[in-house]
Short mmCIF file of C-alpha atoms and ligand atoms in Angstrom, two decimals:
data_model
loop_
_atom_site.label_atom_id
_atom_site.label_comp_id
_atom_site.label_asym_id
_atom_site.label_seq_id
_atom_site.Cartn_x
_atom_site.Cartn_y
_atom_site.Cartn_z
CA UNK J 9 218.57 -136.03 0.41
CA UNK J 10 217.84 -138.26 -2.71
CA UNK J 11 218.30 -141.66 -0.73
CA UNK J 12 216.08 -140.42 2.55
CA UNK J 13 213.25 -139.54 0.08
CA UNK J 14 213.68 -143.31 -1.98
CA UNK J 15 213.93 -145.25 1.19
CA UNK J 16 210.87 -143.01 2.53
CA UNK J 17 209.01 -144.40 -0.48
CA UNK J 18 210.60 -147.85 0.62
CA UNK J 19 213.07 -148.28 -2.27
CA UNK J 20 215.94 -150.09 -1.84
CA UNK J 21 219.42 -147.70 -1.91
CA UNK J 22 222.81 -147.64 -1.61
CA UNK J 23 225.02 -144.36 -1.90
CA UNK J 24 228.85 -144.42 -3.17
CA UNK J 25 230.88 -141.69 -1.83
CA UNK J 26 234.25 -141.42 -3.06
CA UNK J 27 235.79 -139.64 0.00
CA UNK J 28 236.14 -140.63 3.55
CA UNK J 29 233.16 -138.46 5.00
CA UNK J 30 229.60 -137.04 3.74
CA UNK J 31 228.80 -133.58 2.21
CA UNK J 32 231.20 -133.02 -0.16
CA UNK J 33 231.77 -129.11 -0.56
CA UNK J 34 229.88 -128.45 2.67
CA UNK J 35 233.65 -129.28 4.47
CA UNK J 36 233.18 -128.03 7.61
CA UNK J 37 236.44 -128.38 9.88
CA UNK J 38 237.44 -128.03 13.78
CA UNK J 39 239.11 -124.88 14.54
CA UNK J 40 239.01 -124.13 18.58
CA UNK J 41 236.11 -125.21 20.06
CA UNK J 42 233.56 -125.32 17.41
CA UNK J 43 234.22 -126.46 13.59
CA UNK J 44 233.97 -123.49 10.85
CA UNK J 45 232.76 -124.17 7.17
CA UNK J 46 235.86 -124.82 4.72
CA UNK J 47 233.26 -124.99 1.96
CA UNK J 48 229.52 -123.57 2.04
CA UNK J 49 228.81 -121.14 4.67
CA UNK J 50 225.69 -119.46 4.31
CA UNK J 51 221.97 -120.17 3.91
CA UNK J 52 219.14 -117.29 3.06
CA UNK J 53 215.61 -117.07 4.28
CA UNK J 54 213.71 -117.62 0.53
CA UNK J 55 215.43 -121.40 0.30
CA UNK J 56 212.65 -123.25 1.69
CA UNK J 57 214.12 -126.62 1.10
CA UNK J 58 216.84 -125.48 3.36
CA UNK J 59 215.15 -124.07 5.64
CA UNK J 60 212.63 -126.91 6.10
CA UNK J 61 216.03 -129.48 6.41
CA UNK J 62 217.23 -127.11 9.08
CA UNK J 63 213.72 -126.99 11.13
CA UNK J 64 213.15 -130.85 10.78
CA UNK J 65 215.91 -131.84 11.70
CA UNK J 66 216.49 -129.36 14.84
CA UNK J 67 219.78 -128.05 13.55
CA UNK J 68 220.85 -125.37 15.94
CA UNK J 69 221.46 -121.93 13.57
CA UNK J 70 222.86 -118.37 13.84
CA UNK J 71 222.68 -115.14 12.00
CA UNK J 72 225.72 -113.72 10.24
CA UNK J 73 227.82 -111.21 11.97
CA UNK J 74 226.55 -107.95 10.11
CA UNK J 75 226.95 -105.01 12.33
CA UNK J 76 230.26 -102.50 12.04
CA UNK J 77 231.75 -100.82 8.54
CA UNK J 78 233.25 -102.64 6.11
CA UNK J 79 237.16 -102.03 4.43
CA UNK J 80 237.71 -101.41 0.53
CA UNK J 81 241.39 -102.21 -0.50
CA UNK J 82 242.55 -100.69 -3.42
CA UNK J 83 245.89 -99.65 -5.03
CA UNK J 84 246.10 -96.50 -3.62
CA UNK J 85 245.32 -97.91 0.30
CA UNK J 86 242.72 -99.56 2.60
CA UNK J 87 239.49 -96.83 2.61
CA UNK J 88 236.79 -97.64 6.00
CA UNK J 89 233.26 -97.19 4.36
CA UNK J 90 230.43 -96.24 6.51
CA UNK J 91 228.38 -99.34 7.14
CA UNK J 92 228.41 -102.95 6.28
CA UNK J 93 227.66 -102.82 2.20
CA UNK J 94 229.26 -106.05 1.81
CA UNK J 95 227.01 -108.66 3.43
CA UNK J 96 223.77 -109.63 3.72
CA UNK J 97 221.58 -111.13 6.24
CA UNK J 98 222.12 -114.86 6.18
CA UNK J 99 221.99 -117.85 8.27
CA UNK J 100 224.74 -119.71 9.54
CA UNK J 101 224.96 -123.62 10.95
CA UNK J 102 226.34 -123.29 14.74
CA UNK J 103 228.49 -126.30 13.69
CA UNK J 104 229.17 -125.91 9.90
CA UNK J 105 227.17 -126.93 7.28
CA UNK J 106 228.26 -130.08 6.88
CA UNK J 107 226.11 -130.77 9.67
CA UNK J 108 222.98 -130.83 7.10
CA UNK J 109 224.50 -133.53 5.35
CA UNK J 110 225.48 -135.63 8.40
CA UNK J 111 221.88 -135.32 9.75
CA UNK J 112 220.66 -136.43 6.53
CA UNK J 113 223.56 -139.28 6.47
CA UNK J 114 222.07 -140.48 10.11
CA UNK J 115 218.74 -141.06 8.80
CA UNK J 116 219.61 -143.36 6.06
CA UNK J 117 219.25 -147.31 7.24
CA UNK J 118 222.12 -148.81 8.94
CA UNK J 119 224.91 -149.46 5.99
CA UNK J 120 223.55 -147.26 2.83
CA UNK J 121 226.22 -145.26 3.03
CA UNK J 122 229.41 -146.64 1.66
CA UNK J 123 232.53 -144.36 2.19
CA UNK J 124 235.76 -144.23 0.22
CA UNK J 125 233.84 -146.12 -2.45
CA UNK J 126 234.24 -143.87 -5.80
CA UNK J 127 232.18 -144.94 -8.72
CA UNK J 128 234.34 -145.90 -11.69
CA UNK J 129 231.72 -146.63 -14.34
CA UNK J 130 228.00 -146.63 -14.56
CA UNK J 131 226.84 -148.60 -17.98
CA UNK J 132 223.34 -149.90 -19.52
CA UNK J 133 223.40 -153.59 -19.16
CA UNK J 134 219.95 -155.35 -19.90
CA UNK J 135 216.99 -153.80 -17.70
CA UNK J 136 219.46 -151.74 -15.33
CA UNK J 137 222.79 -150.23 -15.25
CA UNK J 138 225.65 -151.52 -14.13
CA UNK J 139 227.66 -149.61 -11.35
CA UNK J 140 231.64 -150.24 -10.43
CA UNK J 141 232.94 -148.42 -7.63
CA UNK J 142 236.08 -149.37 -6.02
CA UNK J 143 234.21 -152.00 -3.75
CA UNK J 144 232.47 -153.86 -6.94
CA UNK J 145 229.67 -154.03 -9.34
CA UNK J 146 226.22 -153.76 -8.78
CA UNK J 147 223.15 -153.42 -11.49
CA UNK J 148 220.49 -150.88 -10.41
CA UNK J 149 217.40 -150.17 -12.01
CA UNK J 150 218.19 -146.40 -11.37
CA UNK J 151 221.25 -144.26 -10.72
CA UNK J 152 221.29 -140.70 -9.55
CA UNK J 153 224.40 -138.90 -10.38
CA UNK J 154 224.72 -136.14 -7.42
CA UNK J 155 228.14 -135.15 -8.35
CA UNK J 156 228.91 -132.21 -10.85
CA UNK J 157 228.00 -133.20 -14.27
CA UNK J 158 231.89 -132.10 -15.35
CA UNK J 159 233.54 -133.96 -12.76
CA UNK J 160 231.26 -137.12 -13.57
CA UNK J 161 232.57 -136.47 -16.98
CA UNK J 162 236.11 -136.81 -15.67
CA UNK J 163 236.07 -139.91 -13.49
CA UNK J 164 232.70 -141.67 -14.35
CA UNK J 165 233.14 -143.76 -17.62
CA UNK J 166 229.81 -144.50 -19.02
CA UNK J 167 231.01 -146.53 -21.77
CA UNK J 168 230.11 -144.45 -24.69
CA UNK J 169 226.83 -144.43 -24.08
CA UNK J 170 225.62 -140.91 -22.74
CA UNK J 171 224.01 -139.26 -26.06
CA UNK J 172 227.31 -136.38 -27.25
CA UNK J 173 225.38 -134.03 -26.63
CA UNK J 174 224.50 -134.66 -23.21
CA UNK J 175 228.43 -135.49 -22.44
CA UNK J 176 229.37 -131.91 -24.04
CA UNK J 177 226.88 -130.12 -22.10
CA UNK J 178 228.18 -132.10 -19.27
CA UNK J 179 232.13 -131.28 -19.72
CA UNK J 180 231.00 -127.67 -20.14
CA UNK J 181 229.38 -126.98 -17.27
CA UNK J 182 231.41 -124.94 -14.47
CA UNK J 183 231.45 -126.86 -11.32
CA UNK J 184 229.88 -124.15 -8.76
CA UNK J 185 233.02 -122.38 -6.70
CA UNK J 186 235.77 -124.92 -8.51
CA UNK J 187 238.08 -122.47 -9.14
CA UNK J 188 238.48 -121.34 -5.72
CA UNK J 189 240.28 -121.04 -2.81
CA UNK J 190 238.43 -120.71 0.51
CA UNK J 191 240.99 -118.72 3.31
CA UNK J 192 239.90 -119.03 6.68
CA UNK J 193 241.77 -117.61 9.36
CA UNK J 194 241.13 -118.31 13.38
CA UNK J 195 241.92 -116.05 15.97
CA UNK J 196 241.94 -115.84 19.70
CA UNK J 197 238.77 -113.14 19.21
CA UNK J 198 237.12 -110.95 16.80
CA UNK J 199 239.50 -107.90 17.34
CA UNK J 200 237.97 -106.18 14.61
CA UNK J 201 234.55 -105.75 15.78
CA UNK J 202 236.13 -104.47 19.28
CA UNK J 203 236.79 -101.16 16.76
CA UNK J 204 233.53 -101.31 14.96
CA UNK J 205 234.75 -102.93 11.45
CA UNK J 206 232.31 -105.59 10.50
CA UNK J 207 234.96 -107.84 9.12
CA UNK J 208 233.92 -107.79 5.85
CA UNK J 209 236.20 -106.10 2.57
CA UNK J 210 235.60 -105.61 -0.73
CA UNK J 211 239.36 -105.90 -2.66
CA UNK J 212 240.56 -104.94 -5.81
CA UNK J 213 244.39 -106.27 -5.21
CA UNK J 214 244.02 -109.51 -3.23
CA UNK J 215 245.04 -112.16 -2.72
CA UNK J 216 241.43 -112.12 -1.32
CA UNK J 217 238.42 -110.31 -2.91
CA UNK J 218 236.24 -110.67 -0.63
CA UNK J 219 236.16 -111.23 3.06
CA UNK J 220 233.49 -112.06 5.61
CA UNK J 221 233.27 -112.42 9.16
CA UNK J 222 233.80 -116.51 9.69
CA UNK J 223 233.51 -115.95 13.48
CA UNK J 224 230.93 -118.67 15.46
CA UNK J 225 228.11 -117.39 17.22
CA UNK J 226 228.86 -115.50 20.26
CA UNK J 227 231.99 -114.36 18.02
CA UNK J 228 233.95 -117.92 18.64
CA UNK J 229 235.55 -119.70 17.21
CA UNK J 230 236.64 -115.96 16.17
CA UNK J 231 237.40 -115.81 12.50
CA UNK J 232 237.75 -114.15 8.95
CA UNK J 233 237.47 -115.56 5.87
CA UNK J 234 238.25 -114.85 2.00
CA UNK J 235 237.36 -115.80 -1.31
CA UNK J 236 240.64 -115.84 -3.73
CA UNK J 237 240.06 -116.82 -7.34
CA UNK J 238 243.84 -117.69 -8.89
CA UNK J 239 244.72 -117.13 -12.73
CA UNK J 240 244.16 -120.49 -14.00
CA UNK J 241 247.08 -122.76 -13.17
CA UNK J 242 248.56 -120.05 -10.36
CA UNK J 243 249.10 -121.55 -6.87
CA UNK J 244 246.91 -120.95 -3.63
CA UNK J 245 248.38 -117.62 -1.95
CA UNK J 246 250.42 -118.25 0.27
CA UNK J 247 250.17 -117.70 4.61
CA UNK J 248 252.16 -114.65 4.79
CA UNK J 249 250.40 -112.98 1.91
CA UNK J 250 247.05 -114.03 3.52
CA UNK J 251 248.45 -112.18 6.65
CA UNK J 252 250.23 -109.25 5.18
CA UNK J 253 246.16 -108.46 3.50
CA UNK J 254 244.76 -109.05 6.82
CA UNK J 255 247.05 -106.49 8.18
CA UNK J 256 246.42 -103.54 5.82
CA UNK J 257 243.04 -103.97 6.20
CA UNK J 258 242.50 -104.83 9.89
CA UNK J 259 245.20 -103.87 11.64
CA UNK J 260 248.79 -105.32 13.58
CA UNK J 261 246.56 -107.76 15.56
CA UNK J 262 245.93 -109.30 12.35
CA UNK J 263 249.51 -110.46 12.34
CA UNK J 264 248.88 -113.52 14.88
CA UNK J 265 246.37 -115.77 13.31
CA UNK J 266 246.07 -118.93 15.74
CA UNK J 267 245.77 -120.60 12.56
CA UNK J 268 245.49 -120.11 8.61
CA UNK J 269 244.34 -122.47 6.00
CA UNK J 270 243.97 -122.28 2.58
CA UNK J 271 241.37 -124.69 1.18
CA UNK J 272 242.39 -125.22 -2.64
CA UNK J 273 238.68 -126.19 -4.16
CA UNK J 274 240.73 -126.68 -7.32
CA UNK J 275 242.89 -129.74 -6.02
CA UNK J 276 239.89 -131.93 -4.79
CA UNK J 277 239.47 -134.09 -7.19
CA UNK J 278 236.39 -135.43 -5.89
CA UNK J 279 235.31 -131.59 -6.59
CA UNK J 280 237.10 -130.49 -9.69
CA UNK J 281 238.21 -132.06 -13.05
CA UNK J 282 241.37 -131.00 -14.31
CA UNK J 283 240.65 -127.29 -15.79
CA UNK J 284 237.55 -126.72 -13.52
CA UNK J 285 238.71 -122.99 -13.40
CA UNK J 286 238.17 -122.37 -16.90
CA UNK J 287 234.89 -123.43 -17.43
CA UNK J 288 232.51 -120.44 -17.32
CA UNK J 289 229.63 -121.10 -19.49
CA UNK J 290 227.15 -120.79 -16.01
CA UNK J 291 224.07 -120.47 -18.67
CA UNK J 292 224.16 -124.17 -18.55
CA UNK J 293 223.06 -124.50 -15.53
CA UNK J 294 219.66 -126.03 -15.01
CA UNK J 295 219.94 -126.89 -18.69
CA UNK J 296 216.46 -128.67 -19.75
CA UNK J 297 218.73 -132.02 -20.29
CA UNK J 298 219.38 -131.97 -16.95
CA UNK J 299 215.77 -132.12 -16.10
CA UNK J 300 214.85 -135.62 -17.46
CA UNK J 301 216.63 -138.97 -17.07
CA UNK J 302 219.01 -140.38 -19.73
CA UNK J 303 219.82 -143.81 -20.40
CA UNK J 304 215.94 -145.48 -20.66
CA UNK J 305 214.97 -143.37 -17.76
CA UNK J 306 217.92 -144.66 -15.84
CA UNK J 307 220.41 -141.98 -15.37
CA UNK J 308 219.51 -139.18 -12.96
CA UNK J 309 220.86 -135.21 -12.51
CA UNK J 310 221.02 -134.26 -8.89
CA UNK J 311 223.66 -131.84 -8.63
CA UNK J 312 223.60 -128.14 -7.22
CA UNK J 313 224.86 -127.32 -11.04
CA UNK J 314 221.43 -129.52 -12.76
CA UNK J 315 219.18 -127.04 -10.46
CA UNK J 316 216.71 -124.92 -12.20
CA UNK J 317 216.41 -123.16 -8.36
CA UNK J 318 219.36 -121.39 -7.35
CA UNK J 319 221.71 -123.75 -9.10
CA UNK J 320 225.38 -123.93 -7.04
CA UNK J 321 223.43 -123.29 -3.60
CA UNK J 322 222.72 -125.77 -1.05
CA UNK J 323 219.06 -124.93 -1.71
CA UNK J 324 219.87 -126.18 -5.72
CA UNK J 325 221.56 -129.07 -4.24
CA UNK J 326 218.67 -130.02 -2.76
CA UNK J 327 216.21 -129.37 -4.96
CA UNK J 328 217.91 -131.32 -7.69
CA UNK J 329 217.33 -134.11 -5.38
CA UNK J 330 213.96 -134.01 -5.19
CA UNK J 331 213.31 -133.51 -8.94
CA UNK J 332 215.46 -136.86 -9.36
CA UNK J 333 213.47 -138.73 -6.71
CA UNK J 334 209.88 -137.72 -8.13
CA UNK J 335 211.24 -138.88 -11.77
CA UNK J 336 211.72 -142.25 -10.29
CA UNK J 337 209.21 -142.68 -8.57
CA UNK J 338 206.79 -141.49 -11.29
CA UNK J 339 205.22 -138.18 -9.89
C1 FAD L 403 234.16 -122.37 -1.08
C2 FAD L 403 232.69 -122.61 -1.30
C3 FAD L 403 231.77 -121.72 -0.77
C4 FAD L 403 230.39 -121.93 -0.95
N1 FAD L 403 229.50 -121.10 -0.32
C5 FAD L 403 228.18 -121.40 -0.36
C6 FAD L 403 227.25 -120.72 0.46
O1 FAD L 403 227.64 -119.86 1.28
N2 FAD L 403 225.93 -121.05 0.37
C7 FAD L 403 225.49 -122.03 -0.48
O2 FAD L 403 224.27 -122.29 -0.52
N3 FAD L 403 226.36 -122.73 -1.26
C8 FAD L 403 227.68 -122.45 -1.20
N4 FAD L 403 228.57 -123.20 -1.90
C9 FAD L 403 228.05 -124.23 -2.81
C10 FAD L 403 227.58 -125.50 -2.07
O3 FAD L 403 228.64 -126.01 -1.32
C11 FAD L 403 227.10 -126.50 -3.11
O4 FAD L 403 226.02 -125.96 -3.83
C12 FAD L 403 226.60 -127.83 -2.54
O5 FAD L 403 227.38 -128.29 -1.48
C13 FAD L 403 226.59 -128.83 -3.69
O6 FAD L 403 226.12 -130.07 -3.25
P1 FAD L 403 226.10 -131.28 -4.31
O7 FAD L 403 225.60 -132.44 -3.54
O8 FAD L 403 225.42 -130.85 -5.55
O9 FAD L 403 227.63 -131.50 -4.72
P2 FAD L 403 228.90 -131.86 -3.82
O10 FAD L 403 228.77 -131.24 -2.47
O11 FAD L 403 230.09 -131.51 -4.63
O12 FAD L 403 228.77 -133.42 -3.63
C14 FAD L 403 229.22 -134.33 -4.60
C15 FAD L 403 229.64 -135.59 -3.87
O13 FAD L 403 230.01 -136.56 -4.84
C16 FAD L 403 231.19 -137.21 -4.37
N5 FAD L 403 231.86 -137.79 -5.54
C17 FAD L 403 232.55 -137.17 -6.53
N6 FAD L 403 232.98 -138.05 -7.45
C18 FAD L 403 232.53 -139.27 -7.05
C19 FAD L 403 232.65 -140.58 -7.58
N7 FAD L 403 233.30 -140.85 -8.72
N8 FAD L 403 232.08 -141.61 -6.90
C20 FAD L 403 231.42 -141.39 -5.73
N9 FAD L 403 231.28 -140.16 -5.18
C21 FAD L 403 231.83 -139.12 -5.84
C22 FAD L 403 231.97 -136.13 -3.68
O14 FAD L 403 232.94 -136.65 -2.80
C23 FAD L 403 230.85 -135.37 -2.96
O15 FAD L 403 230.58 -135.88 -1.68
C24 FAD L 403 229.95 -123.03 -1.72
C25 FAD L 403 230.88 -123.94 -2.25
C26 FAD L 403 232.24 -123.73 -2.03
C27 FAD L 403 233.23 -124.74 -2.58
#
């Protein structure tokens, strides 16, 4: 978002990506026929940036699968409740959301995107700062950091020069969903909605909390997905517990998942730092520091976390951006 609006302004820009495709923790991933979001799912109707990125750019879009009742899982047993308390109306990308990204990606000049090209260090040097990434050094007279201020922290050395209190604030702040697991589980059709569940349950005994209906539009590529949250340093469930929940909760044809994966947020190092599930102070979020540039101006905020609007959304994401772009080019 950041590059489209410099080069729109005619500025000259390169972007370093560390891994070996755009968009970061909007994964989205073939399952079937269609590809089904490993990472961000939904988008709601008061995010205007994303909604404007989603109208210019044509991207086809579905609502979420509300209608049935939703399950509550406790101790004591699975309970049906009358209606669907669990979700709310939201949008969904037809082909995942990393499709925003890639459109934004494909309107970049020819070669500004450089993949599998993590940044090692960004330091002042004269007028500029001096970027290496695994494919060299460069000196730019501005850098916008669009990766979560504690994972910068981790694998970003600056040299010594970010101010201590920007670097605490920094290492403090909980990268949005980084403790996670996302489950996502494919099947040959929504079974459930053929008996009027929704697909969505509220747990108190996991390994999922929550769980959503995943499914495409049309109901295919049919699918469920949960949210598990491990005690720091426990290991992703595992497929058969993923199953056995699915089971109590939706019934035996729950038991033949075409396919289950477990997407560890906590392992992607390009994500998470090393003890990304204990951070929790989400009151820095948006923090005022985050707002102007450090580093003579230089150094720019653009992640979801640096948002003062909806901060760990898309719509933050995106925002931060913009902020970033209008600092450096003076507005
Ligand atoms: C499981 C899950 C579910 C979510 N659900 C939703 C949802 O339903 N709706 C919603 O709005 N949001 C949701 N989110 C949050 C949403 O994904 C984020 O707000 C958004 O994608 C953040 O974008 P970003 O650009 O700030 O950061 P990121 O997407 O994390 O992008 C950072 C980029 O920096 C790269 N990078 C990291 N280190 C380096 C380095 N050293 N050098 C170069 N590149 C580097 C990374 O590879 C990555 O591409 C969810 C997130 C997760 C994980």
């Amino acid at each position: 978002m950041a590059a489209g609006l410099l080069q729109a302004a005619g500025r000259s820009v390169v972007v370093l990506e560390a891994r070996d495709r755009v968009g970061g923790r909007l994964f989205s991933r073939r399952f079937g026929d269609g590809r089904l979001d490993l990472g961000a799912t939904w988008f709601w109707a008061n995010e205007p940036n994303v909604v404007a990125l989603v109208q210019s750019e044509g991207v086809a879009v579905f609502a979420q699968h509300l209608a049935g009742d939703a399950m509550f899982q406790t101790d004591d047993g699975v309970q049906r409740m009358n209606g669907n308390q669990i979700d709310a109306p939201s949008g969904r990308v037809v082909d995942g959301t990393q499709t925003l990204a890639e459109r934004l990606a494909g309107r970049l000049a020819e070669g500004t995107v450089r993949l599998e090209d993590p940044v090692h260090s960004i330091v002042p040097a004269d007028a500029s700062l001096a970027v290496t990434s695994s494919s060299g050094s460069r000196e730019a007279s501005h850098v916008i950091v669009a990766v979560p201020p504690a994972t910068a922290i981790e694998l970003i050395d600056f040299g010594g020069s970010l101010p201590p209190i920007l670097e605490g604030l920094a290492k403090a702040t909980p990268v949005w969903m980084g403790g996670y697991c996302k489950v996502v589980a494919h099947f040959d059709r929504p079974f459930w909605r053929e008996s009027g569940l929704a697909g969505s349950a509220f747990s108190y005994t996991g390994p999922m909390r929550e769980i959503h209906d995943m499914s495409g539009p049309e109901g295919q590529p049919a699918a469920l997905f949960g949210f598990v949250q491990p005690h720091p340093g426990q290991p992703a469930p595992t497929n058969d517990e993923i199953v056995a929940q699915l089971v109590a909760l939706f019934g035996p044809e729950a038991e033949t998942p075409l396919e289950v994966v477990v997407q560890d947020w906590r392992a992607e190092r390009y994500t998470s730092p090393p003890g990304a599930d204990q951070l929790n102070l989400y009151q820095t979020y948006g923090d005022p520091r985050y707002q102007e540039p450090a580093l003579d101006g230089r150094l720019h905020w653009a992640s979801t976390e640096t948002a003062t609007d909806v901060p760990g959304h898309i719509e933050g994401a995106l925002s931060a951006a913009t902020r970033a772009v209008n600092h450096i080019l003076g507005f």
